[in-house]
XYZ file of C-alpha atoms in Angstrom:
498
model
C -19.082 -77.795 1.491
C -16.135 -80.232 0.765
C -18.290 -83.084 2.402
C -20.501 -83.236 -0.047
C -18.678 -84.494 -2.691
C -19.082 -88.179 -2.347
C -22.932 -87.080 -2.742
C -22.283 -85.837 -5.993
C -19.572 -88.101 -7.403
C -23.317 -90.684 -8.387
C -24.946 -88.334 -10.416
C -25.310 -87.953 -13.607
C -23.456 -84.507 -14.804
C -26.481 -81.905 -14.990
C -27.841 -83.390 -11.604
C -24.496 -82.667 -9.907
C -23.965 -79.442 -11.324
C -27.795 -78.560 -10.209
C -27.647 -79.772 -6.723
C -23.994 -77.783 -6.240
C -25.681 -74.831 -7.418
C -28.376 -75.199 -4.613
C -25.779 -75.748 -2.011
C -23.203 -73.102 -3.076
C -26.421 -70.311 -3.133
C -26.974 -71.589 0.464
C -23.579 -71.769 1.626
C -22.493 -67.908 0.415
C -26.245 -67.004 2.279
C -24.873 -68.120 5.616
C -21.533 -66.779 4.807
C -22.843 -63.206 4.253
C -25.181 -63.828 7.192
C -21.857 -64.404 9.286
C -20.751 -61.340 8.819
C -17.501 -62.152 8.204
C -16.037 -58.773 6.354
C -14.692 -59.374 3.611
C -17.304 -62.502 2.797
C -14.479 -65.144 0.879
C -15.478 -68.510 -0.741
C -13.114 -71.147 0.751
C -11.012 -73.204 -1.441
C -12.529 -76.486 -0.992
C -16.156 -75.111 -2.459
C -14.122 -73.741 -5.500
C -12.648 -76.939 -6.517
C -15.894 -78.504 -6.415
C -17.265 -75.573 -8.749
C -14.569 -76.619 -11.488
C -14.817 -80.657 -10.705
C -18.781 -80.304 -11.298
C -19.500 -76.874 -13.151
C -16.642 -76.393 -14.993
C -15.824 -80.350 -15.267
C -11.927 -79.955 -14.898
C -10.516 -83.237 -13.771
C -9.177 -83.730 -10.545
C -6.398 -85.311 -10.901
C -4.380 -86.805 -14.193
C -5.738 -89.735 -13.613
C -9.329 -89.079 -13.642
C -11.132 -88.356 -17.482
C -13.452 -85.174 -17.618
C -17.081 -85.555 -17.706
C -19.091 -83.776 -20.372
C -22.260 -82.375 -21.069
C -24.182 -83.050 -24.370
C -25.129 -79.765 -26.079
C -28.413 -80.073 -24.765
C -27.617 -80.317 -21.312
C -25.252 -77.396 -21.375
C -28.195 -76.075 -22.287
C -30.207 -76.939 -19.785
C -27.807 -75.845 -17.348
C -27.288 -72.383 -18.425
C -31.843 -72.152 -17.780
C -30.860 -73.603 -14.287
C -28.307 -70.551 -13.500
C -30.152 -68.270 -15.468
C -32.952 -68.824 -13.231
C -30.918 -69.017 -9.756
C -29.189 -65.963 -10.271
C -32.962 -64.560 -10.957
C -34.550 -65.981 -7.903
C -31.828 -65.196 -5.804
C -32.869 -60.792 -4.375
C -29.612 -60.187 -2.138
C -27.055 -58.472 -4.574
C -24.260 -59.366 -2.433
C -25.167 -63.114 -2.499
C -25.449 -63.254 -6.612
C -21.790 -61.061 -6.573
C -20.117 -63.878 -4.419
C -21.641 -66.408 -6.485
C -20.840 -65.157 -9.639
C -17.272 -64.485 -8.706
C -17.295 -68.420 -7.147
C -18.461 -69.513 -10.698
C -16.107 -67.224 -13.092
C -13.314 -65.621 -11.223
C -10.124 -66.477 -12.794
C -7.926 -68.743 -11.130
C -4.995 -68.773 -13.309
C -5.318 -72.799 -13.843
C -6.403 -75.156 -16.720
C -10.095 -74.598 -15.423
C -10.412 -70.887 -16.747
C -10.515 -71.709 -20.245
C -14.049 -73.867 -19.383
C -15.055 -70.929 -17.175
C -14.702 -68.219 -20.530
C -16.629 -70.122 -22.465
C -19.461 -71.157 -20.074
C -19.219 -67.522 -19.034
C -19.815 -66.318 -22.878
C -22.861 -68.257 -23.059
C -24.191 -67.417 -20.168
C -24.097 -63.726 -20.706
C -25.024 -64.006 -24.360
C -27.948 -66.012 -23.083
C -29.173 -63.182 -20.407
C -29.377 -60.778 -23.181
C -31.371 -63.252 -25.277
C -33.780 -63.268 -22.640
C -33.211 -59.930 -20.472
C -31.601 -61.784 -17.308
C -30.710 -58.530 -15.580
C -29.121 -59.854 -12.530
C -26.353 -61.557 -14.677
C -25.742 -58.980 -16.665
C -25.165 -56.494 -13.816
C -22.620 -59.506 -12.158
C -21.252 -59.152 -15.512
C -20.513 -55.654 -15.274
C -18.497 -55.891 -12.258
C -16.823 -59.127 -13.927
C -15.424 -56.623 -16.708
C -14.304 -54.261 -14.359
C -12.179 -56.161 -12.184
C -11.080 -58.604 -14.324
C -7.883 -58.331 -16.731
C -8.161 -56.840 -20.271
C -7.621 -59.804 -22.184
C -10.693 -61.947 -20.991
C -12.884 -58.856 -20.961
C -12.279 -58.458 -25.356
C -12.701 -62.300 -25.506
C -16.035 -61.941 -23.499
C -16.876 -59.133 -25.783
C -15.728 -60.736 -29.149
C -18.068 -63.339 -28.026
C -21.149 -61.230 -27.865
C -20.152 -59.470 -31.246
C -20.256 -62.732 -32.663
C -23.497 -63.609 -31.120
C -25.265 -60.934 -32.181
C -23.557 -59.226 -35.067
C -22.326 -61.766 -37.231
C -23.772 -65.551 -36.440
C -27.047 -64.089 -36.687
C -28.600 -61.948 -38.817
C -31.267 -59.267 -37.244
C -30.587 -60.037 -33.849
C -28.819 -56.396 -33.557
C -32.554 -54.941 -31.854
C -32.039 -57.833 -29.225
C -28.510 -56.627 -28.154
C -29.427 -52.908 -28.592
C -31.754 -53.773 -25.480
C -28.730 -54.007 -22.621
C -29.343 -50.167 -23.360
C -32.500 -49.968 -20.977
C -31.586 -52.851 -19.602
C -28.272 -52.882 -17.661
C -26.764 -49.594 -18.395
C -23.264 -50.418 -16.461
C -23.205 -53.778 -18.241
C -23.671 -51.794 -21.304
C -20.906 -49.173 -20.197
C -18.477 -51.895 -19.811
C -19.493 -53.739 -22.772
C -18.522 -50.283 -24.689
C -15.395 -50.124 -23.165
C -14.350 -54.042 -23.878
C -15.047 -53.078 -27.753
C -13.227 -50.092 -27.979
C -10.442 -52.192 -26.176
C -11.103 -54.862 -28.879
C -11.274 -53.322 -32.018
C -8.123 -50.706 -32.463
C -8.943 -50.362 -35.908
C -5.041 -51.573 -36.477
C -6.628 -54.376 -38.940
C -9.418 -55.271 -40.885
C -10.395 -57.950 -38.854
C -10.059 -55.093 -35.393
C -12.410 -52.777 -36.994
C -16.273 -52.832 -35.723
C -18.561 -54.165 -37.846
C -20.862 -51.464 -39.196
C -24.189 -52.729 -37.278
C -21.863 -52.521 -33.507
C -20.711 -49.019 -34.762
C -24.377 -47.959 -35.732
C -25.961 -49.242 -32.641
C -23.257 -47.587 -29.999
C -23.559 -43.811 -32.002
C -27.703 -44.625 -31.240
C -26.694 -45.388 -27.498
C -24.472 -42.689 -27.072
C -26.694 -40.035 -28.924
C -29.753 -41.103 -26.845
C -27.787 -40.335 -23.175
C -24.102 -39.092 -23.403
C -24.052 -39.879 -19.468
C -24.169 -43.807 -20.692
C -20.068 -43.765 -21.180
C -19.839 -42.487 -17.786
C -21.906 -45.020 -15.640
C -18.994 -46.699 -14.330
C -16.703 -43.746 -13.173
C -20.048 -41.994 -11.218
C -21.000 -45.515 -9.677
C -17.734 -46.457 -8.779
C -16.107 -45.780 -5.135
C -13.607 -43.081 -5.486
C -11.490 -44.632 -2.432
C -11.044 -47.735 -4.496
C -8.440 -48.494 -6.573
C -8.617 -50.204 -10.191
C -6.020 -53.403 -11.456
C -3.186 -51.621 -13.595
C -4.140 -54.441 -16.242
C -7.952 -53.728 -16.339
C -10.263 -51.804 -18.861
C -10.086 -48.019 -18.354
C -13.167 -46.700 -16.219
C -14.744 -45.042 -19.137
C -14.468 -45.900 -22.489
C -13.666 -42.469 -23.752
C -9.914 -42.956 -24.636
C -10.913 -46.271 -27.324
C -13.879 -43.799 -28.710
C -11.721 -41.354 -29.476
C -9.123 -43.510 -30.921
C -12.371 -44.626 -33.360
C -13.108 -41.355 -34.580
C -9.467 -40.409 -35.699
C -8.086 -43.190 -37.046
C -11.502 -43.630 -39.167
C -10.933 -41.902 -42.083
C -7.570 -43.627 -43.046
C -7.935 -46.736 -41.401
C -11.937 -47.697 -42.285
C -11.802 -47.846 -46.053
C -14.715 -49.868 -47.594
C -12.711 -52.618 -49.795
C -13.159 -50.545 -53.535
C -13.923 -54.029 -54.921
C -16.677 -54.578 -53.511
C -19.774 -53.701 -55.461
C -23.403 -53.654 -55.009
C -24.940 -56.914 -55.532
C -28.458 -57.203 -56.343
C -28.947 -54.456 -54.015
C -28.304 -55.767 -51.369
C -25.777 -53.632 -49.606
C -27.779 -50.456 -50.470
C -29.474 -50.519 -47.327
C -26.019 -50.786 -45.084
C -25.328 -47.714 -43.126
C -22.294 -45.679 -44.448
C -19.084 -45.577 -41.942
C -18.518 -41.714 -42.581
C -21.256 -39.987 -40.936
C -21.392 -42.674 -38.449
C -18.020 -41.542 -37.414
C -19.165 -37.959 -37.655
C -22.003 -38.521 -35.040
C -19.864 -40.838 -32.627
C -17.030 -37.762 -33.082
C -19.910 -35.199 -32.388
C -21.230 -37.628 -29.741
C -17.556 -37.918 -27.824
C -17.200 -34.400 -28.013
C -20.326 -33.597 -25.956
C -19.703 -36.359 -23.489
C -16.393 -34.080 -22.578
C -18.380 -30.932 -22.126
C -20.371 -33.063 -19.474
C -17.261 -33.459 -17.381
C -16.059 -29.922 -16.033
C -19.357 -29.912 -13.495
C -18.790 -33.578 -12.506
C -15.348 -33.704 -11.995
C -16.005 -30.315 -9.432
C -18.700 -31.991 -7.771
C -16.156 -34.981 -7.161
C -13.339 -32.745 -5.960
C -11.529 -34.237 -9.232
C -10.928 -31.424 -11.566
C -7.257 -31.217 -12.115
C -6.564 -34.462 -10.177
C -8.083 -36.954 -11.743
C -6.913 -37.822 -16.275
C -9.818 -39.682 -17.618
C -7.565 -39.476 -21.220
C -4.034 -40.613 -20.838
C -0.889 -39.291 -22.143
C 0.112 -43.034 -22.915
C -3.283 -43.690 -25.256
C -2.723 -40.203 -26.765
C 0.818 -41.160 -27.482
C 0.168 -44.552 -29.126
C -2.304 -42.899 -30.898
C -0.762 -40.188 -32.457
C 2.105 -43.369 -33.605
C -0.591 -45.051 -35.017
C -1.797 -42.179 -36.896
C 1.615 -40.963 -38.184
C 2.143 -44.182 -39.409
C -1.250 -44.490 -41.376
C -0.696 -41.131 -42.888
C 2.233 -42.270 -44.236
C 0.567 -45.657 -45.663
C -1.814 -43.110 -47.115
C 0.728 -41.304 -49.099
C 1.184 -44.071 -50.688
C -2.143 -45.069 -52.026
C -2.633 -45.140 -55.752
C -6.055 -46.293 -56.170
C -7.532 -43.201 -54.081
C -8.257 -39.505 -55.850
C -6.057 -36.698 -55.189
C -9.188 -35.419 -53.406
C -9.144 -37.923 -50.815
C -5.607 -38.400 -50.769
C -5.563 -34.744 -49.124
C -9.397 -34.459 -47.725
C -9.108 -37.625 -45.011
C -5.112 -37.165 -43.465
C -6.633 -33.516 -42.623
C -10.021 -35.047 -41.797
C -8.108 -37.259 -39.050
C -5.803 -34.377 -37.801
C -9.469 -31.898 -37.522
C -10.326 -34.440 -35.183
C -7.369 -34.644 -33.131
C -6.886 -31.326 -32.718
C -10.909 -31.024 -31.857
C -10.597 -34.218 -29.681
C -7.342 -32.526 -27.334
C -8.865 -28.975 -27.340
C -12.224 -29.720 -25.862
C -10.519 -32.672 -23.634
C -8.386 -29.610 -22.198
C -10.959 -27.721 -21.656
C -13.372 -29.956 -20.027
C -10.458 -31.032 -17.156
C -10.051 -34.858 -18.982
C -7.016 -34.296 -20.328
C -4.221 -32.965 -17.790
C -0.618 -31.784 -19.695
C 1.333 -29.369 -21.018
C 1.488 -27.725 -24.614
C 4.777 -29.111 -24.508
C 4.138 -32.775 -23.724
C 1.426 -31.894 -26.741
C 3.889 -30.886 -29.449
C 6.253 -33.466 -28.125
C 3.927 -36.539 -29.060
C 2.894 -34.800 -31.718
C 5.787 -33.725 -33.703
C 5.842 -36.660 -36.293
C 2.520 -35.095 -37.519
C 2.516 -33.432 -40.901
C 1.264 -29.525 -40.227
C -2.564 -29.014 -39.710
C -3.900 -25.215 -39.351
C -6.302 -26.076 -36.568
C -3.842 -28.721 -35.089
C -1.248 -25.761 -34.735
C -3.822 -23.316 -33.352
C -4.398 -26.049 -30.002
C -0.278 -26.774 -29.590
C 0.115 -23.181 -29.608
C -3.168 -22.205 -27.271
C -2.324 -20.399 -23.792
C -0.921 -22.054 -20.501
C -3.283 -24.590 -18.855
C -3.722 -23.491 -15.336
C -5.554 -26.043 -12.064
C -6.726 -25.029 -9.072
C -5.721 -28.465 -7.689
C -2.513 -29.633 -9.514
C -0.662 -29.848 -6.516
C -2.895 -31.879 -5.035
C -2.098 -35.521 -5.400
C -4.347 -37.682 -7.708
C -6.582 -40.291 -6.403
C -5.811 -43.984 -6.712
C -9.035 -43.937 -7.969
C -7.802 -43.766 -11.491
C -6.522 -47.319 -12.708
C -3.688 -45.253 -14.420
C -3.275 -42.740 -11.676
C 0.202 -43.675 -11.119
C 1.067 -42.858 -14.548
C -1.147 -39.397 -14.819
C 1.092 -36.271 -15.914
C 0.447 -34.311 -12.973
C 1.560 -37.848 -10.473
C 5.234 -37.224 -11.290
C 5.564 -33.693 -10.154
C 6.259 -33.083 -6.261
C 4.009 -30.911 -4.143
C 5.420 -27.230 -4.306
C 6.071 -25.850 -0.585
C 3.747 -22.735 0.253
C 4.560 -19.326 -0.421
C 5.562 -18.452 3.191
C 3.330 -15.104 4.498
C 5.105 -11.588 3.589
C 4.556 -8.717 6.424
C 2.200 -6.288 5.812
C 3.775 -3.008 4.132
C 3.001 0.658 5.133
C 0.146 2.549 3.154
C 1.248 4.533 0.163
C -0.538 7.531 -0.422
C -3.294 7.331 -2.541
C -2.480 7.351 -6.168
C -4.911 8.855 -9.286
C -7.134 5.762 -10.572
C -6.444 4.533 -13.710
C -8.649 2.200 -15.640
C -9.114 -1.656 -14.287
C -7.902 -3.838 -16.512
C -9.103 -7.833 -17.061
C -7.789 -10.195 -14.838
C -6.654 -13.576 -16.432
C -7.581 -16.364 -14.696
C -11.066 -17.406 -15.170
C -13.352 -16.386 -12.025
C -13.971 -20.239 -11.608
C -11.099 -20.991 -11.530
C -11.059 -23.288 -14.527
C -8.530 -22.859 -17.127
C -7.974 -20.228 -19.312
C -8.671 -22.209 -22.983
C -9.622 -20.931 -26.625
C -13.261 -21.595 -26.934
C -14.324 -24.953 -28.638
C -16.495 -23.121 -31.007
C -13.449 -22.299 -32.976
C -12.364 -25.929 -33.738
C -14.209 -26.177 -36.874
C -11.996 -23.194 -38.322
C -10.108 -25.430 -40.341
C -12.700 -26.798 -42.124
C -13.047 -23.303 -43.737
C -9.203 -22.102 -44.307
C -6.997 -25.503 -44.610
C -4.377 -23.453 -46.719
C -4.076 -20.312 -44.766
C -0.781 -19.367 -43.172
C -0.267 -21.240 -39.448
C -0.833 -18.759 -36.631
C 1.447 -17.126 -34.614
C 2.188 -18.491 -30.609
C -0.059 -15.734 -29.708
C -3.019 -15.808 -32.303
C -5.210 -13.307 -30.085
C -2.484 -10.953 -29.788
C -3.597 -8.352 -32.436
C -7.034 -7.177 -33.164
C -7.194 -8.394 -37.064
C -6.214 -11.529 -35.545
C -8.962 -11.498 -33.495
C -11.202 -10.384 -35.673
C -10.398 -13.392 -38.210
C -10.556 -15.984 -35.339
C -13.703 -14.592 -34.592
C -15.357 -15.090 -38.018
C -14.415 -18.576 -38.005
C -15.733 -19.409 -34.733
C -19.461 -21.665 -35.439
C -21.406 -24.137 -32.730
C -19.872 -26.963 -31.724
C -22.344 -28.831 -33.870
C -20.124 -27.961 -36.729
C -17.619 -30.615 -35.628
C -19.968 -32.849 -37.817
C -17.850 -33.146 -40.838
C -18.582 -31.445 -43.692
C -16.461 -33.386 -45.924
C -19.197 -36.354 -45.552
């Protein structure tokens, strides 16, 4: 394509950019058409993308050409529609990656923000072809663009303008995966370390509807994604699980409503409150985990394959030490709350690790528990999951899949692969001895591991102040008994507090 340039170097700036676009579209259809595995854009056609897409100057020498605002409009309707017209997936991939793939040069700055207002503009008007590209965009593509694509949308559609929420709540039905990784990119975004990183209340609201309305939504890119391929160490994680939980328990310390602000004219009385939202998205989270223990056996995964890492848990539970101690500080809060939300926060962590264990997302020791969480003040239900029975896998010898884009760093990835237990020769038979009563094997018959229930992670709820439990709180029957009494449906993780 590099001999077309002198064709283009005449035109004005939207003609050029619309007359590359028709020759790139049937350039990468000949290309795939080739056969040529893997299909690559040469070097020559992406130069002429950022000379007359992207207008980056070619040399020092030679000034930039702009579009008016009303071109750059015009041009985004001109992609918009090519990437609609165009019915080969493969073609509108290699396209898309042509157009916005970064390059590491001065050009990727004009390719983020063309990029943002392209995508923005597909949801305006339900362009479903860009907004899968998109999807694979945020999955390949390093961290820090993916949170500036997303801030961009936020902005867009939760803050420039007001009650266009309903038209970004549509990617829902939509583009699923583009909505996936669009969860993912905000939880990235918004740690909830600041005021300005913590999710408006309309994004919050509108991801609890999503994830209430198909729990499966959070895990669109990990069942859709090859398991023999491997993810960049610097991209998004492949569900967005770790940043949700991070949401729920840091919530209650770090998401305090500025006590200033009062209610004028009515007009914040319609604004959804932050506390049950949290409750549902906990609730929500929760029941996305339970999801996991069938579909990580269908994949041959369970026990290979951390979808919540030790390294988020551990930054996490920093975080949250450090905000309970900003929150012993407080002066302007009641005692009430000054005791009622550190507990609220350490409820959910302790909810948040025990079902994670259970549902094979989580792989580690008590040990590597209690050591990343020993800044923690004491919790009753937090003690009950550090001092829960040994976690046992069927597979955690087996090496874990590259699949993971933090495989290398997974728990079980540092621990060689035990020899076998060599055969031992068969022994004479003993004379028959009386029978005496079978007693109950350990392991669970499926082989999964052998975990408290989750119906007893509410228990704190209803005896904050007893005494902490023993190592072995099933040991005696009274124990039992008690443990029993406080076990409720996992529904109960909805707070009561709120």
């Amino acid at each position: 394509m590099g001999d077309i340039r002198q064709s283009l170097l005449p035109r004005d700036v939207l003609s050029a950019a619309k007359e590359l676009l028709y020759h790139l579209d049937i350039y990468i259809c000949n290309l795939v058409q080739s056969g040529r595995q893997p299909p690559q854009v040469d070097s020559k056609t992406l130069e002429l993308v950022e000379e007359f897409i992207l207008h980056a100057p070619k040399d020092r020498n030679t000034s930039a050409r702009r579009m008016s605002a009303l071109q750059e409009l015009q041009l985004l309707e001109i992609m918009c529609s090519c990437f609609q017209e165009q019915s080969r997936d493969t073609v509108r991939q290699l396209m898309f990656s042509a157009l916005f793939n970064l390059q590491g040069n001065q050009a990727d700055e004009s390719r983020m923000a063309l990029l943002g207002k392209l995508v923005s503009m597909a949801i305006a008007v339900g362009r479903v072809p860009i907004l899968e590209c998109a999807a694979n965009w945020l999955q390949r593509t390093h961290r820090v663009y993916c949170v500036r694509l997303a801030q961009v949308l936020v902005d867009d559609y939760c803050s420039m303008v007001p009650g266009s929420v309903p038209t970004l709540q549509n990617i829902h039905s939509a583009s699923p995966r583009f909505c996936c990784q669009f969860i993912t990119a905000v939880t990235t975004l918004y740690d909830l370390t600041s005021e300005e990183l913590t999710p408006p209340l309309e994004l919050l609201q509108m991801i609890v509807s999503w994830i209430q309305d198909d729990p499966r939504l959070v895990l669109i890119t990990f069942l859709n994604t090859p398991l023999s391929g491997s993810q960049p160490i610097s991209s998004l994680d492949v569900t967005p699980l770790g940043g949700l939980v991070r949401w729920c328990i840091k919530a209650p310390l770090a998401y305090r409503k500025d006590k200033k602000q009062a209610l004028t004219n009515g007009s914040s009385e319609s604004e959804p409150e932050a506390g049950p939202l949290f409750s549902a998205l906990h609730l929500s989270v929760l029941q996305v985990f339970m999801l996991l223990p069938n579909i990580l056996n269908e994949k041959g995964l369970y026990g290979r394959l951390a979808l919540l890492q030790m390294e988020s848990l551990a930054a996490l539970t920093s975080d949250l030490s450090r905000l309970l101690d900003q929150a012993d500080k407080h002066t302007h809060t009641s005692s009430a709350d000054t005791h009622v939300l550190p507990q609220l926060a350490l409820d959910r962590l302790a909810q948040a690790l025990q079902v994670a264990m259970a549902s094979g997302a989580l792989l580690c020791s008590r040990e590597d528990l209690r050591a990343i969480c020993s800044r923690l003040p004491h919790n009753n239900l937090l003690q009950l999951v550090l001092s829960g029975p040994v976690m046992y896998y069927n597979n955690i010898h087996t090496p874990p899949l590259a699949f993971s884009p933090h495989a290398a760093h997974s728990p079980i990835a540092s621990h060689p692969t035990l020899p076998t237990h060599p055969t031992h020769p068969t022994l004479p038979t003993h004379p028959t001895l009386p029978t005496h009563p079978t007693l109950p094997t350990h392991p669970h018959p499926s082989g999964r591991p052998s975990l408290l229930s989750p119906s007893v992670l509410h228990s704190a709820f209803h005896d904050r102040d007893a005494v902490p439990l023993p190592a072995h709180p099933l040991k005696k029957k009274k124990e039992t008994k008690n443990l029993l009494q406080l076990s409720a449906d996992l529904k109960l993780c909805v707070d009561v507090v709120y």
